[in-house]
């Protein structure tokens, strides 16, 4: 008996310990998940940009998950067949590398594991995925004013409430509505479909998963209205892009050349009496030269 | 009254023989360095001629000097707005071809050339590029009317002369020229100082010498444009501008500037003038060009006037300087005898270099193709018969005021008649009396003019005020402390220590 009870006690103890530690992990994991994953993923909330992560811990082993989370692209490039399959199954949208420690990755995986079980129970709310709690207003029905607001936010004509930088600093959309933007980051012309529609974009703008963008907006989050406006704008841009030439050339270049020509003409008129040649030029030209 | 002292100069053009010794003295002393080869702080030009740099007097080309702006004056080609407009590209700057490309010869070829059929020659090599060049011009390329069509006839000062008058100037038997040596005028209203965006140019308080601080100069070259006499030069090697420093190290040790010291014809005089700095703007902004000379002369004050002396002392001018001003040959030529005039007063910089214009009376003429020795009943032709048109001289020395020139020439002529009478005695007394009476010149003054013109000793020609700079330093510091510590050429302590 003694022999039999000892393992039982140990098992219970370990189970309790595991549960507590798992619970602690899960608490930390929840924070990380909300910061880094929620933009693209749900646990039991359906597919967004990335797949629903419910049951992912049973589907893939932890070592693989850790590698994937650390750098999905490296894993793909190393020729891992599962990784390539996953990549292709998700429209080849690369998952950004996460700057997380091993412990943190473990915490977030544990969090997903715990929530997968709770979500699996019928009727249980997907508490972890906060986004779907409030149904997202469709950007298809956005008013012209809201689209215009989005455009102004994108261009930087309207300042973001919390002082974030305008999208155009890094991003470009091919649209006749605005001038071409930066080329530091992805072109956003077709981002609406590419990144999971309203829900995906709202998630990304809420908590940007991309390192540079996350850093830029860390202390300067967008408000709900602003997010909606930008999403609406990106939606309309994508719809319009079908009827506009895909490679909208910069009008800046054209205007640049025109104004350059105008300035040249002005300079030639204003400075027409300037000293153009050496005073001795005529004399020198007449002189004999040895060569 | 804000009395200050100014070292000023008189060049007596009747005495200049155009030997360029002054230029060489200056060149050897100051501008034989790399980047400065093309500079001639002192140069001698032949007039009529276009000078150096070519046509420097034409401010429509170079935009130098001041122009009237309301009740004051503003710079023609520099200053705040105009300077800013041209600060990164200034088309009005003279280019190297407007001066000339300096050159030397490959003398070593004379010794190292391999044996051949021909005598080896030393090729001309540019001092700028180091490449062999065709010599195209020099700083006195139009000397002695060389290339008259290209140079003499292009003279800017011929404006206002009728075609006939100009033609007469270049007729073979009448053709004439004189030399015009030029250095920095150390102006009272210096355009170079006003134009400098870096504030590197300043006019020394104690003697009015205009200097460029080589440590502050940033090479904007606005001074080169602004100076209407083109007497600031850009050193392409150091990237700084340079100009005549009136040999201030020599002046401080009681010696005249090198150009003056070396002058073969002894045409140069140097002395102190006291002037009223409060009136500079008013004089520079004289509305009528014709009044400029008279107004400028008013600014210089009588060093014997007790009021002036008192005000000068109050302003910290040393007694020794006032004494020098009283002995100043320049004061005599300019103010007492009124026979020296500033060069191009219409540039409104109030220059402090005065010229006694050359008196060139007609002594012969061609009548119906026959050469006659004298065209007058007297020895010399009258002023009206001057070989250089009065108008031409007026364009040079009195901003077009011919009366001033006639007045000066009459004085010079009267002195000449008087001396002829004194020494030779072949002139009718009434001619001498008429010449002297016309301008109220008495025999003593005429003799004094003659004496300072022809017989003056070194100390009479150069009355240099003692520089008190060293003395004042010695009062504050023991200069012997650094004796043996500081090497020549160091002003500041080098990083490694002395």
Coordinates of N, CA and C in Angstrom, one line a residue, chain A residues 118-224:
Chain A
X118 N -10.6 24.4 -22.7 CA -11.8 25.0 -22.2 C -12.7 25.4 -23.4
X119 N -12.0 25.8 -24.5 CA -12.8 26.2 -25.7 C -13.5 25.0 -26.3
X120 N -12.8 23.8 -26.1 CA -13.4 22.6 -26.7 C -14.7 22.2 -26.0
X121 N -14.9 22.6 -24.8 CA -16.1 22.3 -24.2 C -17.3 23.1 -24.8
X122 N -18.2 22.4 -25.3 CA -19.3 23.2 -26.0 C -19.9 24.3 -25.1
X123 N -20.1 25.4 -25.6 CA -20.8 26.5 -24.9 C -19.8 27.4 -24.2
X124 N -18.6 26.9 -24.0 CA -17.6 27.7 -23.3 C -17.2 28.9 -24.2
X125 N -17.2 30.1 -23.6 CA -16.9 31.3 -24.4 C -15.4 31.3 -24.7
X126 N -15.0 31.8 -25.8 CA -13.5 31.9 -26.1 C -13.0 33.2 -25.4
X127 N -12.9 33.0 -24.2 CA -12.5 34.2 -23.4 C -11.2 34.8 -23.8
X128 N -10.3 34.0 -24.2 CA -9.0 34.5 -24.5 C -9.0 35.4 -25.7
X129 N -9.8 35.1 -26.6 CA -9.8 35.9 -27.8 C -10.8 37.0 -27.6
X130 N -10.2 38.1 -27.2 CA -11.1 39.2 -26.8 C -11.8 39.9 -28.0
X131 N -11.1 39.8 -29.1 CA -11.6 40.6 -30.3 C -13.0 40.1 -30.7
X132 N -13.2 38.9 -30.9 CA -14.5 38.4 -31.3 C -15.6 38.7 -30.3
X133 N -15.3 39.1 -29.1 CA -16.3 39.4 -28.1 C -17.2 40.5 -28.7
X134 N -16.6 41.6 -29.2 CA -17.4 42.7 -29.8 C -17.4 42.4 -31.3
X135 N -18.6 42.2 -31.8 CA -18.6 42.0 -33.2 C -18.1 43.2 -34.0
X136 N -17.2 42.9 -34.9 CA -16.6 44.0 -35.7 C -17.5 44.6 -36.7
X137 N -17.6 45.9 -36.7 CA -18.5 46.6 -37.7 C -17.9 46.4 -39.1
X138 N -18.6 46.0 -40.0 CA -18.1 45.8 -41.3 C -17.7 47.1 -42.0
X139 N -16.5 47.1 -42.6 CA -16.0 48.3 -43.2 C -16.7 48.6 -44.6
X140 N -17.4 47.6 -45.0 CA -18.2 47.7 -46.3 C -19.2 48.8 -46.2
X141 N -19.7 49.0 -45.0 CA -20.8 50.0 -44.9 C -20.2 51.4 -44.4
X142 N -18.9 51.6 -44.4 CA -18.4 52.8 -43.9 C -18.9 54.0 -44.8
X143 N -19.1 55.1 -44.1 CA -19.6 56.3 -44.8 C -18.4 57.0 -45.5
X144 N -18.7 57.9 -46.4 CA -17.7 58.6 -47.1 C -16.8 59.3 -46.2
X145 N -17.4 59.9 -45.1 CA -16.6 60.7 -44.1 C -15.6 59.8 -43.5
X146 N -16.0 58.6 -43.1 CA -15.1 57.7 -42.4 C -14.0 57.3 -43.3
X147 N -14.3 57.0 -44.5 CA -13.2 56.7 -45.5 C -12.2 57.8 -45.6
X148 N -12.8 59.0 -45.7 CA -12.0 60.2 -45.9 C -11.1 60.4 -44.7
X149 N -11.7 60.1 -43.5 CA -10.9 60.2 -42.3 C -9.7 59.3 -42.3
X150 N -10.0 58.0 -42.8 CA -9.0 57.0 -42.9 C -7.9 57.5 -43.8
X151 N -8.3 58.1 -44.9 CA -7.4 58.5 -45.9 C -6.5 59.6 -45.3
X152 N -7.1 60.5 -44.5 CA -6.3 61.6 -43.9 C -5.3 61.0 -42.9
X153 N -5.8 60.0 -42.1 CA -4.9 59.4 -41.1 C -3.8 58.7 -41.9
X154 N -4.1 58.0 -42.9 CA -3.1 57.3 -43.7 C -2.0 58.3 -44.2
X155 N -2.5 59.4 -44.7 CA -1.6 60.4 -45.3 C -0.9 61.2 -44.3
X156 N -1.5 61.3 -43.1 CA -0.9 62.1 -42.0 C -1.5 63.5 -42.0
X157 N -2.5 63.8 -42.8 CA -3.2 65.1 -42.8 C -3.9 65.3 -41.4
X158 N -4.4 64.1 -40.9 CA -5.1 64.2 -39.6 C -4.1 63.4 -38.7
X159 N -3.9 64.1 -37.6 CA -3.0 63.4 -36.6 C -3.7 62.4 -35.8
X160 N -2.9 61.3 -35.5 CA -3.5 60.3 -34.7 C -3.6 60.8 -33.2
X161 N -4.7 60.4 -32.6 CA -4.9 61.0 -31.2 C -3.8 60.8 -30.3
X162 N -3.2 59.6 -30.3 CA -2.1 59.3 -29.4 C -0.7 59.6 -30.0
X163 N -0.7 60.3 -31.1 CA 0.6 60.7 -31.7 C 1.4 59.7 -32.5
X164 N 0.7 58.6 -32.9 CA 1.5 57.7 -33.7 C 1.8 58.3 -35.1
X165 N 2.8 57.7 -35.7 CA 3.2 58.2 -37.0 C 2.2 57.8 -38.1
X166 N 2.1 58.6 -39.1 CA 1.1 58.3 -40.2 C 1.6 57.0 -41.0
X167 N 0.6 56.3 -41.5 CA 0.9 55.0 -42.2 C 1.9 55.3 -43.4
X168 N 1.7 56.4 -44.0 CA 2.4 56.7 -45.3 C 3.9 56.8 -45.1
X169 N 4.3 57.0 -43.8 CA 5.7 57.1 -43.6 C 6.4 55.8 -44.1
X170 N 5.8 54.7 -43.9 CA 6.4 53.4 -44.2 C 5.7 52.7 -45.3
X171 N 4.4 52.9 -45.5 CA 3.6 52.1 -46.4 C 3.2 52.8 -47.6
X172 N 2.9 52.1 -48.6 CA 2.4 52.6 -49.9 C 1.1 52.0 -50.2
X173 N 0.2 52.7 -50.8 CA -1.0 52.1 -51.5 C -1.0 52.6 -52.9
X174 N -1.3 51.8 -53.8 CA -1.4 52.3 -55.2 C -2.8 52.8 -55.4
X175 N -3.0 54.0 -55.2 CA -4.4 54.6 -55.3 C -4.3 56.0 -55.8
X176 N -5.3 56.4 -56.6 CA -5.3 57.8 -57.1 C -5.7 58.7 -56.0
X177 N -6.2 58.2 -54.9 CA -6.7 59.1 -53.8 C -5.5 59.8 -53.2
X178 N -4.4 59.2 -53.1 CA -3.3 59.8 -52.3 C -2.0 59.7 -53.1
X179 N -1.0 60.4 -52.6 CA 0.3 60.3 -53.3 C 1.0 59.0 -52.8
X180 N 2.0 58.5 -53.6 CA 2.6 57.3 -53.2 C 3.4 57.5 -51.8
X181 N 3.4 56.4 -51.1 CA 4.0 56.5 -49.7 C 5.3 55.8 -49.7
X182 N 5.7 55.5 -48.4 CA 7.0 54.9 -48.2 C 7.2 53.5 -48.7
X183 N 8.4 53.1 -48.9 CA 8.7 51.8 -49.3 C 9.4 51.0 -48.2
X184 N 9.4 51.5 -47.0 CA 10.1 50.8 -45.9 C 9.4 49.5 -45.6
X185 N 8.0 49.5 -45.7 CA 7.3 48.3 -45.3 C 6.4 47.9 -46.5
X186 N 5.6 46.9 -46.2 CA 4.8 46.2 -47.3 C 3.9 47.2 -48.0
X187 N 3.6 47.0 -49.2 CA 2.6 47.7 -50.0 C 1.2 47.2 -49.4
X188 N 0.4 48.2 -49.1 CA -0.9 47.8 -48.5 C -2.1 47.9 -49.4
X189 N -1.9 47.9 -50.7 CA -3.0 48.0 -51.7 C -4.0 46.9 -51.5
X190 N -3.5 45.7 -51.4 CA -4.4 44.5 -51.3 C -4.4 43.9 -49.9
X191 N -4.1 44.7 -48.9 CA -3.9 44.2 -47.6 C -5.2 43.7 -47.0
X192 N -6.3 44.2 -47.4 CA -7.6 43.9 -46.8 C -7.9 42.4 -47.0
X193 N -7.7 41.9 -48.2 CA -7.9 40.4 -48.3 C -6.7 39.6 -47.8
X194 N -5.6 40.2 -48.0 CA -4.4 39.4 -47.6 C -4.3 39.2 -46.1
X195 N -4.7 40.1 -45.3 CA -4.5 40.0 -43.9 C -5.8 39.8 -43.2
X196 N -6.7 39.1 -43.8 CA -7.9 38.6 -43.1 C -9.0 39.6 -42.9
X197 N -9.2 40.5 -43.9 CA -10.3 41.4 -43.8 C -10.4 42.3 -42.6
X198 N -11.6 42.7 -42.3 CA -11.8 43.7 -41.2 C -11.2 43.1 -39.9
X199 N -11.5 41.9 -39.6 CA -11.1 41.4 -38.3 C -9.6 41.3 -38.2
X200 N -9.0 40.8 -39.3 CA -7.5 40.7 -39.3 C -6.9 42.1 -39.1
X201 N -7.3 43.0 -40.0 CA -6.7 44.4 -39.9 C -6.9 45.0 -38.6
X202 N -8.2 44.9 -38.1 CA -8.4 45.5 -36.8 C -7.5 44.9 -35.7
X203 N -7.3 43.6 -35.8 CA -6.4 43.0 -34.8 C -5.0 43.5 -35.0
X204 N -4.5 43.6 -36.2 CA -3.2 44.1 -36.4 C -3.0 45.5 -35.9
X205 N -4.0 46.3 -36.2 CA -3.9 47.7 -35.8 C -4.0 47.9 -34.3
X206 N -4.8 47.0 -33.7 CA -4.9 47.0 -32.2 C -3.6 46.6 -31.6
X207 N -3.0 45.6 -32.0 CA -1.7 45.1 -31.4 C -0.8 44.6 -32.5
X208 N 0.0 45.6 -33.1 CA 0.8 45.2 -34.3 C 1.7 44.0 -34.0
X209 N 1.7 43.0 -34.8 CA 2.6 41.9 -34.5 C 4.0 42.0 -35.1
X210 N 4.1 43.0 -36.0 CA 5.4 43.2 -36.7 C 6.4 44.1 -35.8
X211 N 7.6 43.6 -35.6 CA 8.5 44.3 -34.7 C 8.6 45.8 -34.8
X212 N 8.8 46.2 -36.1 CA 9.0 47.7 -36.2 C 7.7 48.4 -35.9
X213 N 6.6 47.9 -36.4 CA 5.4 48.5 -36.2 C 5.0 48.5 -34.7
X214 N 5.3 47.3 -34.1 CA 4.9 47.2 -32.7 C 5.7 48.3 -31.9
X215 N 6.9 48.4 -32.2 CA 7.8 49.4 -31.5 C 7.2 50.8 -31.7
X216 N 6.8 51.1 -33.0 CA 6.4 52.4 -33.3 C 5.1 52.8 -32.6
X217 N 4.2 51.8 -32.4 CA 2.9 52.1 -31.8 C 2.8 51.6 -30.4
X218 N 3.9 51.2 -29.8 CA 3.8 50.6 -28.5 C 3.1 51.5 -27.4
X219 N 3.6 52.8 -27.4 CA 3.0 53.7 -26.5 C 2.0 54.7 -27.1
X220 N 1.7 54.4 -28.4 CA 0.8 55.4 -29.1 C -0.2 54.6 -29.9
X221 N -1.0 53.8 -29.2 CA -2.0 53.0 -29.8 C -3.1 53.8 -30.6
X222 N -3.7 53.2 -31.6 CA -4.7 53.9 -32.4 C -6.0 53.7 -31.6
X223 N -6.9 54.7 -31.7 CA -8.2 54.5 -31.1 C -9.1 53.7 -32.0
X224 N -10.2 53.2 -31.4 CA -11.2 52.3 -32.1 C -11.7 53.0 -33.4

